[in-house]
Amino acid sequence: MSSLRTPDPNPGWLSEFALEETRSRVPILYVEAVPARVDVAGQIEQVGVLLRGSAATGQITRTLVSGRVLHGESIRNALQRNIEKDLGPAAFPRLPLSPVPFTVAEYFPLPGVAPLHDPRQHAVALVYVVPVTGECDPRQDALELTWLTPKEALEPSLLDDLEGGRGQLLKQALAWSGALI
């Protein structure tokens, strides 16, 4: 018997109910990006940190570009899509040809298990430093993008303010790129 159901136009998306059910049982794969402005030698001059509002909690937090990898989507395409989703279509990211992250982050739903925490789920994220050359215009739940020098980004108050322990990822990104002062 054939199905008369209309095909899902976004087969990589889960309904909110299915996503919540999946999150309670299976780690979810994400990509995260530290947007960077670099000089001609490729050295980081500034990194971007998002101010984001959460419809679910009503809180406003600082965070990095991030999002899920959809079923059937390549890592590189997921990175491109999530950067565009958060920074707008004119950000012009310079994505790596080979998507090798500078670190792999693991988030646990229970606080204190590991430095990174996400109360919704157990998640694994591939984390990248991505130079952007265009105009960034935060979109969706991203309210603002703040550009910081590496020295400003390392201020303990800012690192502590990043959602879910992401201050640790920002510090790692700066160390990996050689931008630590």
mmCIF file of C-alpha atoms in Angstrom:
data_model
loop_
_atom_site.group_PDB
_atom_site.id
_atom_site.type_symbol
_atom_site.label_atom_id
_atom_site.label_comp_id
_atom_site.label_asym_id
_atom_site.label_seq_id
_atom_site.Cartn_x
_atom_site.Cartn_y
_atom_site.Cartn_z
ATOM 1 C CA MET A 1 0.000 0.000 0.000
ATOM 2 C CA SER A 2 1.447 3.376 -0.971
ATOM 3 C CA SER A 3 1.402 6.401 1.289
ATOM 4 C CA LEU A 4 -0.698 9.398 0.325
ATOM 5 C CA ARG A 5 1.033 11.544 2.926
ATOM 6 C CA THR A 6 2.649 14.774 1.728
ATOM 7 C CA PRO A 7 6.440 14.448 1.927
ATOM 8 C CA ASP A 8 8.090 16.440 4.719
ATOM 9 C CA PRO A 9 9.798 19.453 3.047
ATOM 10 C CA ASN A 10 12.443 19.416 5.804
ATOM 11 C CA PRO A 11 13.041 15.733 6.519
ATOM 12 C CA GLY A 12 16.009 16.538 8.763
ATOM 13 C CA TRP A 13 13.808 18.367 11.263
ATOM 14 C CA LEU A 14 12.011 16.730 14.144
ATOM 15 C CA SER A 15 8.738 17.944 15.577
ATOM 16 C CA GLU A 16 9.105 19.632 18.962
ATOM 17 C CA PHE A 17 7.659 16.524 20.635
ATOM 18 C CA ALA A 18 9.979 14.162 18.719
ATOM 19 C CA LEU A 19 12.990 16.375 19.447
ATOM 20 C CA GLU A 20 12.237 16.450 23.168
ATOM 21 C CA GLU A 21 11.775 12.661 23.206
ATOM 22 C CA THR A 22 15.011 12.112 21.277
ATOM 23 C CA ARG A 23 16.949 14.521 23.502
ATOM 24 C CA SER A 24 15.871 12.510 26.541
ATOM 25 C CA ARG A 25 17.315 9.292 25.086
ATOM 26 C CA VAL A 26 20.129 10.009 22.605
ATOM 27 C CA PRO A 27 23.042 12.486 22.468
ATOM 28 C CA ILE A 28 22.460 15.064 19.711
ATOM 29 C CA LEU A 29 25.229 16.284 17.368
ATOM 30 C CA TYR A 30 25.814 20.038 17.095
ATOM 31 C CA VAL A 31 28.285 22.384 15.445
ATOM 32 C CA GLU A 32 29.473 25.529 17.213
ATOM 33 C CA ALA A 33 31.471 28.410 15.799
ATOM 34 C CA VAL A 34 33.502 31.232 17.240
ATOM 35 C CA PRO A 35 33.179 33.945 14.577
ATOM 36 C CA ALA A 36 36.449 35.802 14.099
ATOM 37 C CA ARG A 37 37.782 38.857 12.302
ATOM 38 C CA VAL A 38 41.336 38.121 11.209
ATOM 39 C CA ASP A 39 44.182 40.218 9.795
ATOM 40 C CA VAL A 40 45.980 39.494 6.504
ATOM 41 C CA ALA A 41 48.259 37.003 8.286
ATOM 42 C CA GLY A 42 45.243 35.112 9.637
ATOM 43 C CA GLN A 43 45.709 36.253 13.244
ATOM 44 C CA ILE A 44 42.551 36.892 15.235
ATOM 45 C CA GLU A 45 41.855 40.563 15.828
ATOM 46 C CA GLN A 46 38.328 40.112 17.234
ATOM 47 C CA VAL A 47 35.920 37.324 18.157
ATOM 48 C CA GLY A 48 32.141 37.556 18.082
ATOM 49 C CA VAL A 49 29.869 36.691 20.990
ATOM 50 C CA LEU A 50 26.092 36.562 20.590
ATOM 51 C CA LEU A 51 23.478 37.940 22.916
ATOM 52 C CA ARG A 52 20.535 35.570 22.603
ATOM 53 C CA GLY A 53 17.031 35.459 24.022
ATOM 54 C CA SER A 54 15.341 32.192 24.880
ATOM 55 C CA ALA A 55 11.615 31.910 24.190
ATOM 56 C CA ALA A 56 11.482 28.848 26.456
ATOM 57 C CA THR A 57 13.120 30.392 29.549
ATOM 58 C CA GLY A 58 12.720 34.115 28.897
ATOM 59 C CA GLN A 59 16.398 34.600 29.753
ATOM 60 C CA ILE A 60 18.955 36.588 27.785
ATOM 61 C CA THR A 61 22.402 35.002 27.662
ATOM 62 C CA ARG A 62 25.739 35.346 25.891
ATOM 63 C CA THR A 63 26.676 32.427 23.676
ATOM 64 C CA LEU A 64 28.404 31.264 20.496
ATOM 65 C CA VAL A 65 26.976 30.391 17.095
ATOM 66 C CA SER A 66 25.537 26.883 17.391
ATOM 67 C CA GLY A 67 22.961 24.510 16.035
ATOM 68 C CA ARG A 68 22.085 20.903 15.306
ATOM 69 C CA VAL A 69 23.396 18.825 12.433
ATOM 70 C CA LEU A 70 20.368 17.582 10.537
ATOM 71 C CA HIS A 71 19.879 14.031 9.314
ATOM 72 C CA GLY A 72 21.617 13.687 5.936
ATOM 73 C CA GLU A 73 23.426 17.033 6.266
ATOM 74 C CA SER A 74 27.204 17.310 5.992
ATOM 75 C CA ILE A 75 29.123 18.906 8.864
ATOM 76 C CA ARG A 76 30.316 21.688 6.539
ATOM 77 C CA ASN A 77 26.751 22.435 5.381
ATOM 78 C CA ALA A 78 25.489 22.414 8.986
ATOM 79 C CA LEU A 79 28.193 24.905 9.927
ATOM 80 C CA GLN A 80 27.279 27.153 6.979
ATOM 81 C CA ARG A 81 23.550 26.956 7.740
ATOM 82 C CA ASN A 82 23.936 27.717 11.441
ATOM 83 C CA ILE A 83 26.303 30.640 10.850
ATOM 84 C CA GLU A 84 23.821 32.100 8.365
ATOM 85 C CA LYS A 85 20.949 31.421 10.789
ATOM 86 C CA ASP A 86 22.672 33.347 13.601
ATOM 87 C CA LEU A 87 24.745 35.981 11.747
ATOM 88 C CA GLY A 88 22.753 36.567 8.566
ATOM 89 C CA PRO A 89 23.383 35.757 4.904
ATOM 90 C CA ALA A 90 25.998 38.508 4.411
ATOM 91 C CA ALA A 91 28.439 37.279 7.110
ATOM 92 C CA PHE A 92 30.515 35.507 4.427
ATOM 93 C CA PRO A 93 32.203 32.850 6.570
ATOM 94 C CA ARG A 94 35.449 31.329 5.323
ATOM 95 C CA LEU A 95 34.709 27.701 6.087
ATOM 96 C CA PRO A 96 37.491 25.142 6.160
ATOM 97 C CA LEU A 97 37.618 22.779 3.177
ATOM 98 C CA SER A 98 37.980 19.885 5.555
ATOM 99 C CA PRO A 99 35.787 20.287 8.627
ATOM 100 C CA VAL A 100 38.236 19.377 11.383
ATOM 101 C CA PRO A 101 37.172 21.066 14.650
ATOM 102 C CA PHE A 102 39.635 22.573 17.112
ATOM 103 C CA THR A 103 37.827 20.644 19.858
ATOM 104 C CA VAL A 104 34.906 18.340 20.536
ATOM 105 C CA ALA A 105 32.670 19.540 23.358
ATOM 106 C CA GLU A 106 30.360 17.356 25.399
ATOM 107 C CA TYR A 107 27.385 18.821 27.250
ATOM 108 C CA PHE A 108 25.618 16.951 30.034
ATOM 109 C CA PRO A 109 22.090 17.647 31.332
ATOM 110 C CA LEU A 110 23.137 17.457 34.985
ATOM 111 C CA PRO A 111 25.254 20.330 36.302
ATOM 112 C CA GLY A 112 28.616 19.431 37.803
ATOM 113 C CA VAL A 113 29.212 16.287 35.722
ATOM 114 C CA ALA A 114 31.439 18.205 33.283
ATOM 115 C CA PRO A 115 32.335 21.863 32.672
ATOM 116 C CA LEU A 116 29.743 22.160 29.867
ATOM 117 C CA HIS A 117 26.057 21.944 30.732
ATOM 118 C CA ASP A 118 22.790 21.911 28.769
ATOM 119 C CA PRO A 119 19.729 21.175 30.912
ATOM 120 C CA ARG A 120 17.757 19.962 27.853
ATOM 121 C CA GLN A 121 20.035 17.135 26.785
ATOM 122 C CA HIS A 122 23.261 15.220 26.441
ATOM 123 C CA ALA A 123 24.912 16.777 23.378
ATOM 124 C CA VAL A 124 28.193 16.578 21.486
ATOM 125 C CA ALA A 125 29.434 19.599 19.542
ATOM 126 C CA LEU A 126 32.184 19.979 16.970
ATOM 127 C CA VAL A 127 33.661 23.432 17.634
ATOM 128 C CA TYR A 128 35.328 25.680 15.033
ATOM 129 C CA VAL A 129 36.934 29.106 14.759
ATOM 130 C CA VAL A 130 35.459 30.580 11.577
ATOM 131 C CA PRO A 131 36.721 33.820 10.040
ATOM 132 C CA VAL A 132 33.900 35.992 8.727
ATOM 133 C CA THR A 133 34.502 38.827 6.288
ATOM 134 C CA GLY A 134 31.052 40.314 5.698
ATOM 135 C CA GLU A 135 28.411 42.214 7.597
ATOM 136 C CA CYS A 136 26.931 40.298 10.497
ATOM 137 C CA ASP A 137 23.271 40.961 11.193
ATOM 138 C CA PRO A 138 22.057 38.703 14.022
ATOM 139 C CA ARG A 139 18.837 36.874 13.226
ATOM 140 C CA GLN A 140 16.172 34.702 14.823
ATOM 141 C CA ASP A 141 16.825 34.520 18.579
ATOM 142 C CA ALA A 142 20.261 36.165 18.244
ATOM 143 C CA LEU A 143 19.714 39.752 19.400
ATOM 144 C CA GLU A 144 23.193 41.213 19.041
ATOM 145 C CA LEU A 145 26.736 40.303 18.062
ATOM 146 C CA THR A 146 29.500 41.892 20.116
ATOM 147 C CA TRP A 147 33.030 41.971 18.667
ATOM 148 C CA LEU A 148 35.746 41.654 21.298
ATOM 149 C CA THR A 149 39.516 41.729 21.156
ATOM 150 C CA PRO A 150 41.147 38.561 22.488
ATOM 151 C CA LYS A 151 42.066 40.462 25.661
ATOM 152 C CA GLU A 152 38.448 41.587 26.186
ATOM 153 C CA ALA A 153 37.174 38.069 25.460
ATOM 154 C CA LEU A 154 39.360 36.678 28.241
ATOM 155 C CA GLU A 155 37.813 38.862 30.945
ATOM 156 C CA PRO A 156 36.618 36.458 33.663
ATOM 157 C CA SER A 157 33.227 38.191 33.939
ATOM 158 C CA LEU A 158 32.570 37.664 30.210
ATOM 159 C CA LEU A 159 33.784 34.047 30.241
ATOM 160 C CA ASP A 160 31.557 33.301 33.242
ATOM 161 C CA ASP A 161 28.600 34.971 31.510
ATOM 162 C CA LEU A 162 28.697 32.616 28.500
ATOM 163 C CA GLU A 163 25.864 30.090 28.520
ATOM 164 C CA GLY A 164 26.462 26.508 29.627
ATOM 165 C CA GLY A 165 30.207 26.890 30.270
ATOM 166 C CA ARG A 166 30.995 28.112 26.750
ATOM 167 C CA GLY A 167 33.553 30.508 28.231
ATOM 168 C CA GLN A 168 35.825 27.464 28.356
ATOM 169 C CA LEU A 169 35.322 26.949 24.606
ATOM 170 C CA LEU A 170 36.114 30.595 23.870
ATOM 171 C CA LYS A 171 39.336 30.322 25.876
ATOM 172 C CA GLN A 172 40.251 27.108 24.028
ATOM 173 C CA ALA A 173 39.531 28.776 20.674
ATOM 174 C CA LEU A 174 41.874 31.666 21.476
ATOM 175 C CA ALA A 175 44.597 29.287 22.690
ATOM 176 C CA TRP A 176 44.234 27.032 19.641
ATOM 177 C CA SER A 177 44.490 29.985 17.259
ATOM 178 C CA GLY A 178 47.529 31.461 19.005
ATOM 179 C CA ALA A 179 45.621 34.591 20.053
ATOM 180 C CA LEU A 180 46.178 34.242 23.806
ATOM 181 C CA ILE A 181 48.135 37.179 25.111
#
